[in-house]
Amino acid sequence: NAGVTQTPKFQVLKTGQSMTLQCAQDMNHNSMYWYRQDPGMGLRLIYYSASEGTTDKGEVPNGYNVSRLNKREFSLRLESAAPSQTSVYFCATDEGQGGVTEAFFGQGTRLTVV
Amino acid sequence: AQRVTQPEKLLSVFKGAPVELKCNYSYSGSPELFWYVQYSRQRLQLLLRHISRESIKGFTADLNKGETSFHLKKPFAQEEDSAMYYCALNSGYSTLTFGKGTMLLVSP
C-alpha cells in the first residue's frame, strides 16, 4: 500500500523553465493538498482540492497552477520557475468533507531553481 | 485569520530531561489541533490530535482554550525523539494551518 506518492523526488530547473509535480494517492481520500516547506517558514498551503473536480487557492498560490486529474491524482505546475520557488514540496491527502481526519503526506519533492 | 505560533525554532535537551514544545493559536471558532512530526529523511506524519486525548510515544498535549495553547510534553526525552515538530490547526473544510516548526534535538 503506497499511500501518497510524489514524483520526482529531486529536480533542478533553470529560471524560466516549466515542470509538473505529480501526486497520486491510493487511499480513496477526497481531499488533496500541495504545501511548500521552507526553512523558518513551516509548511504553507499552495493549493488544495476538497474533492474531485474542485480546486482552491491556499496561502501562497502565485506562480503555480494545479489540476485534479481524477480522485487519485493532483498535479502542481510551475509555468515559469523562479529562484523563489526553490523549496521542498509536499502533497498530502485526507478524507475531507469537513471532518477532522488525519492528513497523510508524500515523501516530498526537493526542487532547486537556478 | 487563523494563526499558529511556535515560538522556539530549536529546542535542545539532554536525554532523560523533560520536554515541552510550545504552540499557541488564534482562531475564532472551535479549534481542531494537531501535532505532526518529521523525522530525518522521513515524511511528515501525525503524532497527536487533541480530540483523541491519547499519548503517543510518551507525548501528550492538552488543549487550553483559556490560554489558546496546545503545548506538547514528554516527561523524559529520548534520542529518537529528535525531529522537527509542527503544530497545526484545522482552519475550515479540513485545510491545515501549520506553525513554523520546532526542531527538537536530544543529546545523549
JSON list of C-alpha atoms in Angstrom, two decimals:
[
{"chain": "A", "resi": 1, "resn": "ASN", "atom": "CA", "xyz": [0.00, 0.00, 0.00]},
{"chain": "A", "resi": 2, "resn": "ALA", "atom": "CA", "xyz": [1.90, 3.04, -1.29]},
{"chain": "A", "resi": 3, "resn": "GLY", "atom": "CA", "xyz": [-0.23, 5.73, 0.36]},
{"chain": "A", "resi": 4, "resn": "VAL", "atom": "CA", "xyz": [0.81, 9.06, -1.17]},
{"chain": "A", "resi": 5, "resn": "THR", "atom": "CA", "xyz": [3.42, 9.01, -3.92]},
{"chain": "A", "resi": 6, "resn": "GLN", "atom": "CA", "xyz": [5.15, 12.06, -5.35]},
{"chain": "A", "resi": 7, "resn": "THR", "atom": "CA", "xyz": [7.31, 12.26, -8.43]},
{"chain": "A", "resi": 8, "resn": "PRO", "atom": "CA", "xyz": [10.01, 13.31, -8.94]},
{"chain": "A", "resi": 9, "resn": "LYS", "atom": "CA", "xyz": [11.91, 13.24, -5.64]},
{"chain": "A", "resi": 10, "resn": "PHE", "atom": "CA", "xyz": [14.52, 15.75, -6.80]},
{"chain": "A", "resi": 11, "resn": "GLN", "atom": "CA", "xyz": [14.59, 18.30, -9.60]},
{"chain": "A", "resi": 12, "resn": "VAL", "atom": "CA", "xyz": [16.84, 21.13, -10.70]},
{"chain": "A", "resi": 13, "resn": "LEU", "atom": "CA", "xyz": [15.36, 23.73, -13.03]},
{"chain": "A", "resi": 14, "resn": "LYS", "atom": "CA", "xyz": [16.71, 26.78, -14.74]},
{"chain": "A", "resi": 15, "resn": "THR", "atom": "CA", "xyz": [14.88, 30.05, -14.24]},
{"chain": "A", "resi": 16, "resn": "GLY", "atom": "CA", "xyz": [12.01, 30.24, -16.69]},
{"chain": "A", "resi": 17, "resn": "GLN", "atom": "CA", "xyz": [11.64, 26.52, -17.22]},
{"chain": "A", "resi": 18, "resn": "SER", "atom": "CA", "xyz": [8.37, 24.77, -16.53]},
{"chain": "A", "resi": 19, "resn": "MET", "atom": "CA", "xyz": [7.62, 21.50, -14.82]},
{"chain": "A", "resi": 20, "resn": "THR", "atom": "CA", "xyz": [4.83, 19.49, -13.26]},
{"chain": "A", "resi": 21, "resn": "LEU", "atom": "CA", "xyz": [5.00, 17.76, -9.91]},
{"chain": "A", "resi": 22, "resn": "GLN", "atom": "CA", "xyz": [2.87, 14.66, -9.73]},
{"chain": "A", "resi": 23, "resn": "CYS", "atom": "CA", "xyz": [1.00, 13.28, -6.75]},
{"chain": "A", "resi": 24, "resn": "ALA", "atom": "CA", "xyz": [-1.03, 10.10, -6.58]},
{"chain": "A", "resi": 25, "resn": "GLN", "atom": "CA", "xyz": [-2.85, 8.50, -3.66]},
{"chain": "A", "resi": 26, "resn": "ASP", "atom": "CA", "xyz": [-4.38, 5.09, -3.26]},
{"chain": "A", "resi": 27, "resn": "MET", "atom": "CA", "xyz": [-6.23, 5.83, -0.01]},
{"chain": "A", "resi": 28, "resn": "ASN", "atom": "CA", "xyz": [-9.54, 6.76, -1.65]},
{"chain": "A", "resi": 29, "resn": "HIS", "atom": "CA", "xyz": [-9.36, 10.16, 0.02]},
{"chain": "A", "resi": 30, "resn": "ASN", "atom": "CA", "xyz": [-11.47, 13.06, -1.17]},
{"chain": "A", "resi": 31, "resn": "SER", "atom": "CA", "xyz": [-9.15, 15.97, -0.40]},
{"chain": "A", "resi": 32, "resn": "MET", "atom": "CA", "xyz": [-5.65, 16.62, -1.67]},
{"chain": "A", "resi": 33, "resn": "TYR", "atom": "CA", "xyz": [-3.20, 19.42, -0.92]},
{"chain": "A", "resi": 34, "resn": "TRP", "atom": "CA", "xyz": [0.07, 20.92, -2.06]},
{"chain": "A", "resi": 35, "resn": "TYR", "atom": "CA", "xyz": [2.36, 22.53, 0.50]},
{"chain": "A", "resi": 36, "resn": "ARG", "atom": "CA", "xyz": [5.78, 24.05, 0.30]},
{"chain": "A", "resi": 37, "resn": "GLN", "atom": "CA", "xyz": [8.25, 23.79, 3.16]},
{"chain": "A", "resi": 38, "resn": "ASP", "atom": "CA", "xyz": [10.89, 26.45, 3.62]},
{"chain": "A", "resi": 39, "resn": "PRO", "atom": "CA", "xyz": [13.37, 26.89, 6.48]},
{"chain": "A", "resi": 40, "resn": "GLY", "atom": "CA", "xyz": [11.90, 29.05, 9.19]},
{"chain": "A", "resi": 41, "resn": "MET", "atom": "CA", "xyz": [8.55, 29.28, 7.39]},
{"chain": "A", "resi": 42, "resn": "GLY", "atom": "CA", "xyz": [6.99, 25.93, 8.17]},
{"chain": "A", "resi": 43, "resn": "LEU", "atom": "CA", "xyz": [4.53, 24.42, 5.71]},
{"chain": "A", "resi": 44, "resn": "ARG", "atom": "CA", "xyz": [2.45, 26.80, 3.64]},
{"chain": "A", "resi": 45, "resn": "LEU", "atom": "CA", "xyz": [-0.54, 25.72, 1.62]},
{"chain": "A", "resi": 46, "resn": "ILE", "atom": "CA", "xyz": [-0.26, 26.42, -2.10]},
{"chain": "A", "resi": 47, "resn": "TYR", "atom": "CA", "xyz": [-3.46, 24.91, -3.48]},
{"chain": "A", "resi": 48, "resn": "TYR", "atom": "CA", "xyz": [-5.93, 22.30, -2.41]},
{"chain": "A", "resi": 49, "resn": "SER", "atom": "CA", "xyz": [-8.69, 20.22, -3.86]},
{"chain": "A", "resi": 50, "resn": "ALA", "atom": "CA", "xyz": [-11.53, 19.45, -1.46]},
{"chain": "A", "resi": 51, "resn": "SER", "atom": "CA", "xyz": [-12.99, 16.93, -3.85]},
{"chain": "A", "resi": 52, "resn": "GLU", "atom": "CA", "xyz": [-12.63, 15.67, -7.38]},
{"chain": "A", "resi": 53, "resn": "GLY", "atom": "CA", "xyz": [-13.39, 18.47, -9.80]},
{"chain": "A", "resi": 54, "resn": "THR", "atom": "CA", "xyz": [-12.66, 21.36, -7.43]},
{"chain": "A", "resi": 55, "resn": "THR", "atom": "CA", "xyz": [-9.52, 23.33, -6.65]},
{"chain": "A", "resi": 56, "resn": "ASP", "atom": "CA", "xyz": [-8.92, 26.35, -4.45]},
{"chain": "A", "resi": 57, "resn": "LYS", "atom": "CA", "xyz": [-6.05, 28.67, -3.68]},
{"chain": "A", "resi": 58, "resn": "GLY", "atom": "CA", "xyz": [-4.19, 28.40, -0.45]},
{"chain": "A", "resi": 59, "resn": "GLU", "atom": "CA", "xyz": [-1.87, 30.85, 1.24]},
{"chain": "A", "resi": 60, "resn": "VAL", "atom": "CA", "xyz": [0.81, 31.10, -1.45]},
{"chain": "A", "resi": 61, "resn": "PRO", "atom": "CA", "xyz": [-0.68, 30.26, -4.89]},
{"chain": "A", "resi": 62, "resn": "ASN", "atom": "CA", "xyz": [1.18, 32.78, -7.06]},
{"chain": "A", "resi": 63, "resn": "GLY", "atom": "CA", "xyz": [3.33, 31.18, -9.72]},
{"chain": "A", "resi": 64, "resn": "TYR", "atom": "CA", "xyz": [1.56, 27.82, -9.52]},
{"chain": "A", "resi": 65, "resn": "ASN", "atom": "CA", "xyz": [-1.32, 26.02, -11.14]},
{"chain": "A", "resi": 66, "resn": "VAL", "atom": "CA", "xyz": [-2.95, 22.73, -10.23]},
{"chain": "A", "resi": 67, "resn": "SER", "atom": "CA", "xyz": [-5.04, 20.04, -11.82]},
{"chain": "A", "resi": 68, "resn": "ARG", "atom": "CA", "xyz": [-7.15, 17.47, -10.03]},
{"chain": "A", "resi": 69, "resn": "LEU", "atom": "CA", "xyz": [-6.99, 14.89, -12.79]},
{"chain": "A", "resi": 70, "resn": "ASN", "atom": "CA", "xyz": [-9.21, 12.36, -11.02]},
{"chain": "A", "resi": 71, "resn": "LYS", "atom": "CA", "xyz": [-9.79, 11.26, -7.45]},
{"chain": "A", "resi": 72, "resn": "ARG", "atom": "CA", "xyz": [-6.31, 9.75, -7.22]},
{"chain": "A", "resi": 73, "resn": "GLU", "atom": "CA", "xyz": [-4.14, 12.39, -8.83]},
{"chain": "A", "resi": 74, "resn": "PHE", "atom": "CA", "xyz": [-3.37, 16.02, -8.09]},
{"chain": "A", "resi": 75, "resn": "SER", "atom": "CA", "xyz": [-0.61, 17.77, -10.01]},
{"chain": "A", "resi": 76, "resn": "LEU", "atom": "CA", "xyz": [1.21, 21.04, -9.38]},
{"chain": "A", "resi": 77, "resn": "ARG", "atom": "CA", "xyz": [2.61, 23.02, -12.29]},
{"chain": "A", "resi": 78, "resn": "LEU", "atom": "CA", "xyz": [5.23, 25.72, -12.33]},
{"chain": "A", "resi": 79, "resn": "GLU", "atom": "CA", "xyz": [4.82, 27.56, -15.64]},
{"chain": "A", "resi": 80, "resn": "SER", "atom": "CA", "xyz": [7.95, 29.71, -15.38]},
{"chain": "A", "resi": 81, "resn": "ALA", "atom": "CA", "xyz": [10.14, 28.71, -12.48]},
{"chain": "A", "resi": 82, "resn": "ALA", "atom": "CA", "xyz": [11.80, 31.37, -10.33]},
{"chain": "A", "resi": 83, "resn": "PRO", "atom": "CA", "xyz": [14.56, 31.01, -7.72]},
{"chain": "A", "resi": 84, "resn": "SER", "atom": "CA", "xyz": [12.00, 31.96, -5.06]},
{"chain": "A", "resi": 85, "resn": "GLN", "atom": "CA", "xyz": [10.27, 28.67, -5.82]},
{"chain": "A", "resi": 86, "resn": "THR", "atom": "CA", "xyz": [13.24, 26.68, -4.59]},
{"chain": "A", "resi": 87, "resn": "SER", "atom": "CA", "xyz": [11.67, 24.62, -1.84]},
{"chain": "A", "resi": 88, "resn": "VAL", "atom": "CA", "xyz": [10.56, 21.20, -0.72]},
{"chain": "A", "resi": 89, "resn": "TYR", "atom": "CA", "xyz": [7.06, 20.44, -1.96]},
{"chain": "A", "resi": 90, "resn": "PHE", "atom": "CA", "xyz": [4.71, 18.08, -0.16]},
{"chain": "A", "resi": 91, "resn": "CYS", "atom": "CA", "xyz": [1.50, 16.56, -1.35]},
{"chain": "A", "resi": 92, "resn": "ALA", "atom": "CA", "xyz": [-1.00, 15.49, 1.29]},
{"chain": "A", "resi": 93, "resn": "THR", "atom": "CA", "xyz": [-4.40, 13.87, 1.40]},
{"chain": "A", "resi": 94, "resn": "ASP", "atom": "CA", "xyz": [-7.19, 13.34, 3.89]},
{"chain": "A", "resi": 95, "resn": "GLU", "atom": "CA", "xyz": [-10.75, 12.12, 3.91]},
{"chain": "A", "resi": 96, "resn": "GLY", "atom": "CA", "xyz": [-12.02, 15.68, 3.67]},
{"chain": "A", "resi": 97, "resn": "GLN", "atom": "CA", "xyz": [-15.69, 16.57, 3.69]},
{"chain": "A", "resi": 98, "resn": "GLY", "atom": "CA", "xyz": [-15.19, 18.86, 6.65]},
{"chain": "A", "resi": 99, "resn": "GLY", "atom": "CA", "xyz": [-14.26, 16.13, 9.06]},
{"chain": "A", "resi": 100, "resn": "VAL", "atom": "CA", "xyz": [-11.36, 16.08, 11.47]},
{"chain": "A", "resi": 101, "resn": "THR", "atom": "CA", "xyz": [-9.16, 13.47, 9.87]},
{"chain": "A", "resi": 102, "resn": "GLU", "atom": "CA", "xyz": [-5.50, 12.66, 9.72]},
{"chain": "A", "resi": 103, "resn": "ALA", "atom": "CA", "xyz": [-3.53, 14.07, 6.80]},
{"chain": "A", "resi": 104, "resn": "PHE", "atom": "CA", "xyz": [-1.14, 11.72, 5.03]},
{"chain": "A", "resi": 105, "resn": "PHE", "atom": "CA", "xyz": [1.91, 13.15, 3.31]},
{"chain": "A", "resi": 106, "resn": "GLY", "atom": "CA", "xyz": [4.07, 12.17, 0.41]},
{"chain": "A", "resi": 107, "resn": "GLN", "atom": "CA", "xyz": [7.82, 11.93, 0.77]},
{"chain": "A", "resi": 108, "resn": "GLY", "atom": "CA", "xyz": [8.40, 15.34, -0.76]},
{"chain": "A", "resi": 109, "resn": "THR", "atom": "CA", "xyz": [9.97, 16.78, -3.90]},
{"chain": "A", "resi": 110, "resn": "ARG", "atom": "CA", "xyz": [13.11, 18.84, -3.43]},
{"chain": "A", "resi": 111, "resn": "LEU", "atom": "CA", "xyz": [13.14, 21.50, -6.16]},
{"chain": "A", "resi": 112, "resn": "THR", "atom": "CA", "xyz": [16.03, 23.83, -6.87]},
{"chain": "A", "resi": 113, "resn": "VAL", "atom": "CA", "xyz": [15.67, 26.68, -9.34]},
{"chain": "A", "resi": 114, "resn": "VAL", "atom": "CA", "xyz": [18.95, 28.18, -10.51]},
{"chain": "B", "resi": 1, "resn": "ALA", "atom": "CA", "xyz": [-7.34, 34.92, 10.43]},
{"chain": "B", "resi": 2, "resn": "GLN", "atom": "CA", "xyz": [-6.11, 31.63, 11.78]},
{"chain": "B", "resi": 3, "resn": "ARG", "atom": "CA", "xyz": [-2.59, 31.56, 13.06]},
{"chain": "B", "resi": 4, "resn": "VAL", "atom": "CA", "xyz": [-0.34, 29.03, 14.77]},
{"chain": "B", "resi": 5, "resn": "THR", "atom": "CA", "xyz": [2.72, 30.21, 16.64]},
{"chain": "B", "resi": 6, "resn": "GLN", "atom": "CA", "xyz": [5.61, 28.03, 17.69]},
{"chain": "B", "resi": 7, "resn": "PRO", "atom": "CA", "xyz": [7.98, 30.43, 19.46]},
{"chain": "B", "resi": 8, "resn": "GLU", "atom": "CA", "xyz": [11.03, 28.18, 19.51]},
{"chain": "B", "resi": 9, "resn": "LYS", "atom": "CA", "xyz": [12.88, 27.31, 16.30]},
{"chain": "B", "resi": 10, "resn": "LEU", "atom": "CA", "xyz": [15.20, 24.96, 18.17]},
{"chain": "B", "resi": 11, "resn": "LEU", "atom": "CA", "xyz": [14.92, 23.15, 21.47]},
{"chain": "B", "resi": 12, "resn": "SER", "atom": "CA", "xyz": [17.96, 21.26, 22.69]},
{"chain": "B", "resi": 13, "resn": "VAL", "atom": "CA", "xyz": [17.76, 18.96, 25.72]},
{"chain": "B", "resi": 14, "resn": "PHE", "atom": "CA", "xyz": [19.65, 16.05, 27.22]},
{"chain": "B", "resi": 15, "resn": "LYS", "atom": "CA", "xyz": [18.33, 12.52, 27.22]},
{"chain": "B", "resi": 16, "resn": "GLY", "atom": "CA", "xyz": [16.04, 11.96, 30.18]},
{"chain": "B", "resi": 17, "resn": "ALA", "atom": "CA", "xyz": [15.14, 15.63, 30.57]},
{"chain": "B", "resi": 18, "resn": "PRO", "atom": "CA", "xyz": [11.52, 16.83, 30.31]},
{"chain": "B", "resi": 19, "resn": "VAL", "atom": "CA", "xyz": [10.44, 18.39, 27.05]},
{"chain": "B", "resi": 20, "resn": "GLU", "atom": "CA", "xyz": [7.79, 20.99, 26.31]},
{"chain": "B", "resi": 21, "resn": "LEU", "atom": "CA", "xyz": [7.26, 22.27, 22.79]},
{"chain": "B", "resi": 22, "resn": "LYS", "atom": "CA", "xyz": [5.08, 25.33, 22.82]},
{"chain": "B", "resi": 23, "resn": "CYS", "atom": "CA", "xyz": [2.20, 26.04, 20.50]},
{"chain": "B", "resi": 24, "resn": "ASN", "atom": "CA", "xyz": [-0.22, 28.94, 20.63]},
{"chain": "B", "resi": 25, "resn": "TYR", "atom": "CA", "xyz": [-3.05, 29.56, 18.24]},
{"chain": "B", "resi": 26, "resn": "SER", "atom": "CA", "xyz": [-5.55, 32.18, 17.22]},
{"chain": "B", "resi": 27, "resn": "TYR", "atom": "CA", "xyz": [-8.84, 31.04, 15.79]},
{"chain": "B", "resi": 28, "resn": "SER", "atom": "CA", "xyz": [-12.35, 32.38, 16.11]},
{"chain": "B", "resi": 29, "resn": "GLY", "atom": "CA", "xyz": [-14.14, 29.03, 16.06]},
{"chain": "B", "resi": 30, "resn": "SER", "atom": "CA", "xyz": [-13.68, 25.75, 17.92]},
{"chain": "B", "resi": 31, "resn": "PRO", "atom": "CA", "xyz": [-10.12, 24.70, 17.22]},
{"chain": "B", "resi": 32, "resn": "GLU", "atom": "CA", "xyz": [-9.07, 21.32, 15.96]},
{"chain": "B", "resi": 33, "resn": "LEU", "atom": "CA", "xyz": [-5.40, 20.99, 16.78]},
{"chain": "B", "resi": 34, "resn": "PHE", "atom": "CA", "xyz": [-2.72, 18.51, 15.81]},
{"chain": "B", "resi": 35, "resn": "TRP", "atom": "CA", "xyz": [0.95, 17.80, 16.28]},
{"chain": "B", "resi": 36, "resn": "TYR", "atom": "CA", "xyz": [2.83, 16.44, 13.28]},
{"chain": "B", "resi": 37, "resn": "VAL", "atom": "CA", "xyz": [6.39, 15.13, 13.37]},
{"chain": "B", "resi": 38, "resn": "GLN", "atom": "CA", "xyz": [9.04, 14.79, 10.69]},
{"chain": "B", "resi": 39, "resn": "TYR", "atom": "CA", "xyz": [11.97, 12.53, 11.48]},
{"chain": "B", "resi": 40, "resn": "SER", "atom": "CA", "xyz": [15.14, 12.86, 9.46]},
{"chain": "B", "resi": 41, "resn": "ARG", "atom": "CA", "xyz": [14.63, 11.75, 5.85]},
{"chain": "B", "resi": 42, "resn": "GLN", "atom": "CA", "xyz": [11.05, 10.69, 6.54]},
{"chain": "B", "resi": 43, "resn": "ARG", "atom": "CA", "xyz": [7.73, 12.11, 5.56]},
{"chain": "B", "resi": 44, "resn": "LEU", "atom": "CA", "xyz": [5.58, 14.20, 7.84]},
{"chain": "B", "resi": 45, "resn": "GLN", "atom": "CA", "xyz": [3.26, 12.11, 10.00]},
{"chain": "B", "resi": 46, "resn": "LEU", "atom": "CA", "xyz": [0.60, 12.67, 12.60]},
{"chain": "B", "resi": 47, "resn": "LEU", "atom": "CA", "xyz": [1.75, 12.43, 16.20]},
{"chain": "B", "resi": 48, "resn": "LEU", "atom": "CA", "xyz": [-1.27, 13.62, 18.19]},
{"chain": "B", "resi": 49, "resn": "ARG", "atom": "CA", "xyz": [-4.66, 15.18, 17.75]},
{"chain": "B", "resi": 50, "resn": "HIS", "atom": "CA", "xyz": [-6.40, 16.96, 20.59]},
{"chain": "B", "resi": 51, "resn": "ILE", "atom": "CA", "xyz": [-9.77, 15.28, 20.17]},
{"chain": "B", "resi": 52, "resn": "SER", "atom": "CA", "xyz": [-8.35, 11.83, 20.82]},
{"chain": "B", "resi": 53, "resn": "ARG", "atom": "CA", "xyz": [-6.63, 12.84, 24.07]},
{"chain": "B", "resi": 54, "resn": "GLU", "atom": "CA", "xyz": [-4.15, 9.99, 23.68]},
{"chain": "B", "resi": 55, "resn": "SER", "atom": "CA", "xyz": [-0.47, 9.57, 24.49]},
{"chain": "B", "resi": 56, "resn": "ILE", "atom": "CA", "xyz": [1.77, 8.61, 21.60]},
{"chain": "B", "resi": 57, "resn": "LYS", "atom": "CA", "xyz": [5.44, 7.67, 22.14]},
{"chain": "B", "resi": 58, "resn": "GLY", "atom": "CA", "xyz": [5.14, 9.18, 25.61]},
{"chain": "B", "resi": 59, "resn": "PHE", "atom": "CA", "xyz": [4.00, 12.56, 24.28]},
{"chain": "B", "resi": 60, "resn": "THR", "atom": "CA", "xyz": [0.83, 14.28, 25.45]},
{"chain": "B", "resi": 61, "resn": "ALA", "atom": "CA", "xyz": [-0.77, 17.58, 24.55]},
{"chain": "B", "resi": 62, "resn": "ASP", "atom": "CA", "xyz": [-3.62, 19.34, 26.28]},
{"chain": "B", "resi": 63, "resn": "LEU", "atom": "CA", "xyz": [-5.76, 21.97, 24.70]},
{"chain": "B", "resi": 64, "resn": "ASN", "atom": "CA", "xyz": [-6.03, 25.05, 26.92]},
{"chain": "B", "resi": 65, "resn": "LYS", "atom": "CA", "xyz": [-8.70, 27.26, 25.44]},
{"chain": "B", "resi": 66, "resn": "GLY", "atom": "CA", "xyz": [-8.18, 29.97, 28.05]},
{"chain": "B", "resi": 67, "resn": "GLU", "atom": "CA", "xyz": [-4.52, 30.36, 27.10]},
{"chain": "B", "resi": 68, "resn": "THR", "atom": "CA", "xyz": [-5.13, 29.33, 23.46]},
{"chain": "B", "resi": 69, "resn": "SER", "atom": "CA", "xyz": [-2.31, 26.84, 23.75]},
{"chain": "B", "resi": 70, "resn": "PHE", "atom": "CA", "xyz": [-1.65, 23.24, 22.74]},
{"chain": "B", "resi": 71, "resn": "HIS", "atom": "CA", "xyz": [1.79, 22.51, 24.15]},
{"chain": "B", "resi": 72, "resn": "LEU", "atom": "CA", "xyz": [3.44, 19.14, 23.51]},
{"chain": "B", "resi": 73, "resn": "LYS", "atom": "CA", "xyz": [5.03, 17.48, 26.52]},
{"chain": "B", "resi": 74, "resn": "LYS", "atom": "CA", "xyz": [7.10, 14.46, 27.35]},
{"chain": "B", "resi": 75, "resn": "PRO", "atom": "CA", "xyz": [8.49, 13.76, 30.82]},
{"chain": "B", "resi": 76, "resn": "PHE", "atom": "CA", "xyz": [11.69, 12.02, 29.71]},
{"chain": "B", "resi": 77, "resn": "ALA", "atom": "CA", "xyz": [13.16, 12.76, 26.29]},
{"chain": "B", "resi": 78, "resn": "GLN", "atom": "CA", "xyz": [14.82, 10.03, 24.24]},
{"chain": "B", "resi": 79, "resn": "GLU", "atom": "CA", "xyz": [17.40, 10.44, 21.48]},
{"chain": "B", "resi": 80, "resn": "GLU", "atom": "CA", "xyz": [14.94, 9.01, 18.95]},
{"chain": "B", "resi": 81, "resn": "ASP", "atom": "CA", "xyz": [12.63, 11.94, 19.68]},
{"chain": "B", "resi": 82, "resn": "SER", "atom": "CA", "xyz": [14.97, 14.23, 17.76]},
{"chain": "B", "resi": 83, "resn": "ALA", "atom": "CA", "xyz": [12.89, 15.57, 14.87]},
{"chain": "B", "resi": 84, "resn": "MET", "atom": "CA", "xyz": [11.02, 18.58, 13.53]},
{"chain": "B", "resi": 85, "resn": "TYR", "atom": "CA", "xyz": [7.67, 19.10, 15.21]},
{"chain": "B", "resi": 86, "resn": "TYR", "atom": "CA", "xyz": [4.81, 21.07, 13.71]},
{"chain": "B", "resi": 87, "resn": "CYS", "atom": "CA", "xyz": [1.70, 22.25, 15.46]},
{"chain": "B", "resi": 88, "resn": "ALA", "atom": "CA", "xyz": [-1.28, 22.55, 13.12]},
{"chain": "B", "resi": 89, "resn": "LEU", "atom": "CA", "xyz": [-4.81, 23.89, 13.25]},
{"chain": "B", "resi": 90, "resn": "ASN", "atom": "CA", "xyz": [-7.75, 22.85, 11.13]},
{"chain": "B", "resi": 91, "resn": "SER", "atom": "CA", "xyz": [-8.94, 26.12, 9.67]},
{"chain": "B", "resi": 92, "resn": "GLY", "atom": "CA", "xyz": [-12.11, 25.04, 7.98]},
{"chain": "B", "resi": 93, "resn": "TYR", "atom": "CA", "xyz": [-13.05, 22.39, 5.46]},
{"chain": "B", "resi": 94, "resn": "SER", "atom": "CA", "xyz": [-10.02, 20.34, 6.51]},
{"chain": "B", "resi": 95, "resn": "THR", "atom": "CA", "xyz": [-7.28, 22.73, 5.46]},
{"chain": "B", "resi": 96, "resn": "LEU", "atom": "CA", "xyz": [-4.45, 22.73, 7.95]},
{"chain": "B", "resi": 97, "resn": "THR", "atom": "CA", "xyz": [-2.57, 25.82, 9.06]},
{"chain": "B", "resi": 98, "resn": "PHE", "atom": "CA", "xyz": [0.89, 24.94, 10.28]},
{"chain": "B", "resi": 99, "resn": "GLY", "atom": "CA", "xyz": [3.23, 26.67, 12.65]},
{"chain": "B", "resi": 100, "resn": "LYS", "atom": "CA", "xyz": [6.80, 27.28, 11.57]},
{"chain": "B", "resi": 101, "resn": "GLY", "atom": "CA", "xyz": [8.03, 24.23, 13.41]},
{"chain": "B", "resi": 102, "resn": "THR", "atom": "CA", "xyz": [10.37, 23.47, 16.29]},
{"chain": "B", "resi": 103, "resn": "MET", "atom": "CA", "xyz": [13.45, 21.33, 15.84]},
{"chain": "B", "resi": 104, "resn": "LEU", "atom": "CA", "xyz": [13.96, 19.12, 18.89]},
{"chain": "B", "resi": 105, "resn": "LEU", "atom": "CA", "xyz": [17.47, 17.84, 19.46]},
{"chain": "B", "resi": 106, "resn": "VAL", "atom": "CA", "xyz": [18.01, 15.29, 22.22]},
{"chain": "B", "resi": 107, "resn": "SER", "atom": "CA", "xyz": [21.63, 14.76, 23.16]},
{"chain": "B", "resi": 108, "resn": "PRO", "atom": "CA", "xyz": [22.98, 11.67, 24.93]}
]
